[in-house]
mmCIF file of C-alpha atoms in Angstrom:
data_model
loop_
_atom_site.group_PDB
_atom_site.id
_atom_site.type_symbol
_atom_site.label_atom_id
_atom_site.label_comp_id
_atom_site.label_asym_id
_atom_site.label_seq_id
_atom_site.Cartn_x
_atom_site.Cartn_y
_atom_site.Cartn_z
ATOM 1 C CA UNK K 29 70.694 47.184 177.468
ATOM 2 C CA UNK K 30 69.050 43.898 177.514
ATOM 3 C CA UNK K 31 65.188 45.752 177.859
ATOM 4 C CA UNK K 32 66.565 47.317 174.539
ATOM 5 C CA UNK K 33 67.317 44.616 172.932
ATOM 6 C CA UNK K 34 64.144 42.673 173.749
ATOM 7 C CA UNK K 35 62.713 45.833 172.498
ATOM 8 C CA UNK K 36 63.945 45.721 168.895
ATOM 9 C CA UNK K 37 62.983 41.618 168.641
ATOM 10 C CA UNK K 38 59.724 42.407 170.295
ATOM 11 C CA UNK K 39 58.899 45.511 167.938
ATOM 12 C CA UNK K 40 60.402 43.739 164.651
ATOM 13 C CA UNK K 41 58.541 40.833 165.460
ATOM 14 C CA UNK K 42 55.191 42.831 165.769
ATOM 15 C CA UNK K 43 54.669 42.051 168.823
ATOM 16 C CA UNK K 44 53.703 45.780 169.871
ATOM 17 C CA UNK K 45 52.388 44.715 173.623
ATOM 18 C CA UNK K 46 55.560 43.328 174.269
ATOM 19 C CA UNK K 47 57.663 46.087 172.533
ATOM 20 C CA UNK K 48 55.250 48.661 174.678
ATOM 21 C CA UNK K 49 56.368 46.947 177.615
ATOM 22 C CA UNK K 50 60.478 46.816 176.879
ATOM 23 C CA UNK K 51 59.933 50.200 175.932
ATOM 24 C CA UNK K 52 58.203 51.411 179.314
ATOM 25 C CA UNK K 53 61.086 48.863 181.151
ATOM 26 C CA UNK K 54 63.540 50.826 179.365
ATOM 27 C CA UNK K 55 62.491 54.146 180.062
ATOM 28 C CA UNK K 56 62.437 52.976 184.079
ATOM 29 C CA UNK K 57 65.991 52.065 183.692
ATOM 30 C CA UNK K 58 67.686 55.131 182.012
ATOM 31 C CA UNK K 59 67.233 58.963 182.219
ATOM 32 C CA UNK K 60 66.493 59.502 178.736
ATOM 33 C CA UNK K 61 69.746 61.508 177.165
ATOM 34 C CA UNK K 62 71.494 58.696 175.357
ATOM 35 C CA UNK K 63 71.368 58.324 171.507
ATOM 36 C CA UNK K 64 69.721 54.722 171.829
ATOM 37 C CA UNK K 65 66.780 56.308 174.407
ATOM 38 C CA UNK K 66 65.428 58.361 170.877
ATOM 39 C CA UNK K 67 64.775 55.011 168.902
ATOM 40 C CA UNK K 68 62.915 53.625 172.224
ATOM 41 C CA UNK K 69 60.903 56.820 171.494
ATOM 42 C CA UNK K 70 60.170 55.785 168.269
ATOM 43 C CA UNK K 71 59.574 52.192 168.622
ATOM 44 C CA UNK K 72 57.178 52.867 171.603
ATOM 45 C CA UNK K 73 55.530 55.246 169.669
ATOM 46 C CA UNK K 74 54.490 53.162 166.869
ATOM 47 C CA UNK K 75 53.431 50.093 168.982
ATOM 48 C CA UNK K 76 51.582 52.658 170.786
ATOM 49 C CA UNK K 77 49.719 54.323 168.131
ATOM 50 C CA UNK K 78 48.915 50.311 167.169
ATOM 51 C CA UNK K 79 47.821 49.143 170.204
ATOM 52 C CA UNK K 80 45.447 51.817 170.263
ATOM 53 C CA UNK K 81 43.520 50.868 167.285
ATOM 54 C CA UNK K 82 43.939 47.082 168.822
ATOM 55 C CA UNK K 83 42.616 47.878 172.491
ATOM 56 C CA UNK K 84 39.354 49.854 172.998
ATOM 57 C CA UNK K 85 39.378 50.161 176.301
ATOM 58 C CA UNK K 86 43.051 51.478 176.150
ATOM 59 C CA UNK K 87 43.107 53.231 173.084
ATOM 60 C CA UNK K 88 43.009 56.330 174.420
ATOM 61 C CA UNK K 89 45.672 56.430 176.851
ATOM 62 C CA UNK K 90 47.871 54.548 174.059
ATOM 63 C CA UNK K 91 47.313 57.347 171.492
ATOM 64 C CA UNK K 92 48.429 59.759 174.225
ATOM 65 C CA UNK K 93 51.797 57.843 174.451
ATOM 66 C CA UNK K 94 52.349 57.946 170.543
ATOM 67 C CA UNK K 95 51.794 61.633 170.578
ATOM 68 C CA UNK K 96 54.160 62.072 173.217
ATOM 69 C CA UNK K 97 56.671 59.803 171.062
ATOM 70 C CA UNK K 98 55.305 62.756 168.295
ATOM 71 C CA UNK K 99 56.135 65.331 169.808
ATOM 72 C CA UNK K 100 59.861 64.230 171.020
ATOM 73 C CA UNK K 101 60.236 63.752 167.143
ATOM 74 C CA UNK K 102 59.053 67.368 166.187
ATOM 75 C CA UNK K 103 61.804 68.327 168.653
ATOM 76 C CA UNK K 104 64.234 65.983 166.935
ATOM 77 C CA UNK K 105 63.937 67.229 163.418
ATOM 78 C CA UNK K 106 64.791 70.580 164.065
ATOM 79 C CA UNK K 107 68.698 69.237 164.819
ATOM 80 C CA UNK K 108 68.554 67.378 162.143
ATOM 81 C CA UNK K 109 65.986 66.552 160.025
ATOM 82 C CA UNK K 110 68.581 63.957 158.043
ATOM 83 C CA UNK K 111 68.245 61.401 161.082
ATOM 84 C CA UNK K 112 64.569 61.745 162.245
ATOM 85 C CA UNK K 113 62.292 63.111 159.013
ATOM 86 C CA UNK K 114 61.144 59.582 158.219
ATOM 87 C CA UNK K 115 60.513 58.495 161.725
ATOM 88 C CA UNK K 116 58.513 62.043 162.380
ATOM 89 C CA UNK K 117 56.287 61.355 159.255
ATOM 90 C CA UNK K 118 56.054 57.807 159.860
ATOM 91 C CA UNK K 119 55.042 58.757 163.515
ATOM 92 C CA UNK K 120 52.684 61.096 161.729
ATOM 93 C CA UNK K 121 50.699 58.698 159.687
ATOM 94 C CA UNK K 122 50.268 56.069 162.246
ATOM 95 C CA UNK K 123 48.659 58.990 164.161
ATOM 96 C CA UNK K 124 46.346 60.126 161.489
ATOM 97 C CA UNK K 125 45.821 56.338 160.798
ATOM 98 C CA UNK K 126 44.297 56.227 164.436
ATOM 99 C CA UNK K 127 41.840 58.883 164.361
ATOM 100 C CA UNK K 128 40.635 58.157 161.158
ATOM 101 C CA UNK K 129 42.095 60.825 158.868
ATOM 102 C CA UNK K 130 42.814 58.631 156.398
ATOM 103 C CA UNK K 131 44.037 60.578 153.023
ATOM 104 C CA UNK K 132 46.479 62.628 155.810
ATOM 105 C CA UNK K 133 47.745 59.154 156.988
ATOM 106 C CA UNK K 134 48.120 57.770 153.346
ATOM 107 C CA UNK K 135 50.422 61.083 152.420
ATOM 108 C CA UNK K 136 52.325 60.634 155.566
ATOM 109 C CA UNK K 137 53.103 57.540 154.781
ATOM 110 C CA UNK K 138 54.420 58.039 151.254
ATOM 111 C CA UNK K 139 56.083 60.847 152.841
ATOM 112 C CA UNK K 140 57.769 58.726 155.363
ATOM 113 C CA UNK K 141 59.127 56.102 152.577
ATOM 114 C CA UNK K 142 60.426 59.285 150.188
ATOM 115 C CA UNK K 143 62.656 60.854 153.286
ATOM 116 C CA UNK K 144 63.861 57.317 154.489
ATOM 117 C CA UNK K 145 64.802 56.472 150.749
ATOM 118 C CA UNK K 146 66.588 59.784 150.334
ATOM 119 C CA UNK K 147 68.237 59.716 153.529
ATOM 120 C CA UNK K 148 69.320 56.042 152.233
ATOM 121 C CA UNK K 149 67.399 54.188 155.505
ATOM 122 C CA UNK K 150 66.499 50.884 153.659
ATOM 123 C CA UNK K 151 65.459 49.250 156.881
ATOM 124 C CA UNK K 152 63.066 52.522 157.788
ATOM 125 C CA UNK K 153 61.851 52.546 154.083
ATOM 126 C CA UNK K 154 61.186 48.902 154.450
ATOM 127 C CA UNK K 155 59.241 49.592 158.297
ATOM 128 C CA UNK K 156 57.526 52.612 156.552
ATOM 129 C CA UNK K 157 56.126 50.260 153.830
ATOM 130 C CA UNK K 158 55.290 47.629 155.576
ATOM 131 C CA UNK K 159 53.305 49.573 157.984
ATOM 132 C CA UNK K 160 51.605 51.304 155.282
ATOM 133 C CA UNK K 161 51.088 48.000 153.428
ATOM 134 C CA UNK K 162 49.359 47.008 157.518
ATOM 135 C CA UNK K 163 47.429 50.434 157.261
ATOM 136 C CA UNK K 164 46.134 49.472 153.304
ATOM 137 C CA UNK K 165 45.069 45.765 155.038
ATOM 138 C CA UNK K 166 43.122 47.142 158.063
ATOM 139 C CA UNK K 167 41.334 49.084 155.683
ATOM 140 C CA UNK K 168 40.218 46.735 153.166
ATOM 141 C CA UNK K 169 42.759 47.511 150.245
ATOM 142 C CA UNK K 170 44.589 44.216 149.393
ATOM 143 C CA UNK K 171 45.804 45.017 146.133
ATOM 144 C CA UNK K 172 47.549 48.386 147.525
ATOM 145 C CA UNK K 173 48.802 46.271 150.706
ATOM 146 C CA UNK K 174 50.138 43.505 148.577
ATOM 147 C CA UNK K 175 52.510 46.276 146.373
ATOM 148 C CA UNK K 176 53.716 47.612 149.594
ATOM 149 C CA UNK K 177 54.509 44.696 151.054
ATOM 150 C CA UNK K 178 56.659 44.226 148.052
ATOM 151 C CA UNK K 179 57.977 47.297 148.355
ATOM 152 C CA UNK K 180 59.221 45.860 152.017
ATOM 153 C CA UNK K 181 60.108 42.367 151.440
ATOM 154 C CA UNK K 182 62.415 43.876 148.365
ATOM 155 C CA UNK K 183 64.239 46.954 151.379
ATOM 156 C CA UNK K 184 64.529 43.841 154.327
ATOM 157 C CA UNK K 185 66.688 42.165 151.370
ATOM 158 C CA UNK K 186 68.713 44.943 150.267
ATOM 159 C CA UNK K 187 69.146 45.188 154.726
ATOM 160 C CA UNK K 188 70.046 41.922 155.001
ATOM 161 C CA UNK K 189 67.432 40.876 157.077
ATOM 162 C CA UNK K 190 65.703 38.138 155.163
ATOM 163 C CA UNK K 191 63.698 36.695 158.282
ATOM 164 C CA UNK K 192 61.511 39.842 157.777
ATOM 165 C CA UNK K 193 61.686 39.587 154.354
ATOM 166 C CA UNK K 194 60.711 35.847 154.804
ATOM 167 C CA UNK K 195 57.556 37.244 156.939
ATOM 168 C CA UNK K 196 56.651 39.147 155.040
ATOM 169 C CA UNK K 197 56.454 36.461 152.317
ATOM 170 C CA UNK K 198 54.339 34.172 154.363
ATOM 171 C CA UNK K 199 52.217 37.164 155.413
ATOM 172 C CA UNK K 200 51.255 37.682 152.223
#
């Protein structure tokens, strides 16, 4: 439990080596069949799909990890696409963020915000935007960054967790 839990602070806090780590830590610890093991999945996955647009000379072998994550979420969805849509699509975009198909990645994204709203997953909505408020930044669109960190500050609130929403605010 507590490589879990340094997980989640590791991950919200952005620290994606870290999270990477906690995740891998995990993963050592456990056999993989508990409810909690599927978010590791997802967490890893999207600090590994960033860490491979951050490291060069890991980025491939990072981008094989977040497809992995990808593929356990393709899986998912078929049970029940109520719980896992979101994190699928926002799996999804990061993915087509790293190997540059960029329109794909800005639909997946949008995607990934629509299912978490309409499954009523404010925090996931709020990840979802702020990620694709990260993927707007990295690629030189500060006015379409800026609305979507909005768009994240305003779903941490709703959540309850203003220390994000508070990062948010000094991030941008």
């Amino acid at each position: 439990q507590c490589y879990f839990d340094r997980l989640l602070l590791a991950f919200w806090s952005k620290n994606y080596g870290e999270a990477a780590h906690y995740a891998e830590k995990y993963r050592e610890c456990h056999q993989m069949r508990h409810f909690p093991d599927m978010f590791q999945t997802f967490y890893l996955g999207i600090s590994a799909f960033h860490l491979a647009r951050l490291e060069d000379g890991k980025s491939r072998e990072w981008e094989i990890v977040g497809k992995d994550a990808l593929l356990k979420y393709q899986t998912y969805v078929k049970f029940s696409d109520w719980n896992w849509e979101n994190k699928m699509l926002l799996l999804e975009a990061e993915l087509h963020a790293c190997i540059g198909e960029l329109e794909i990645a800005k639909s997946k994204f949008q995607a990934s915000i629509d299912s978490a709203q309409k499954h009523r997953f404010v925090h996931e909505e709020g990840l979802a935007s702020e990620l694709f408020g990260m993927f707007y930044d990295e690629n030189g669109n500060k006015e379409e960054a800026m609305q979507q960190y909005s768009h994240a500050r305003s779903c941490y609130q709703k959540w309850g967790a203003f220390a994000l929403a508070d990062r948010l605010n000094t991030a941008s």
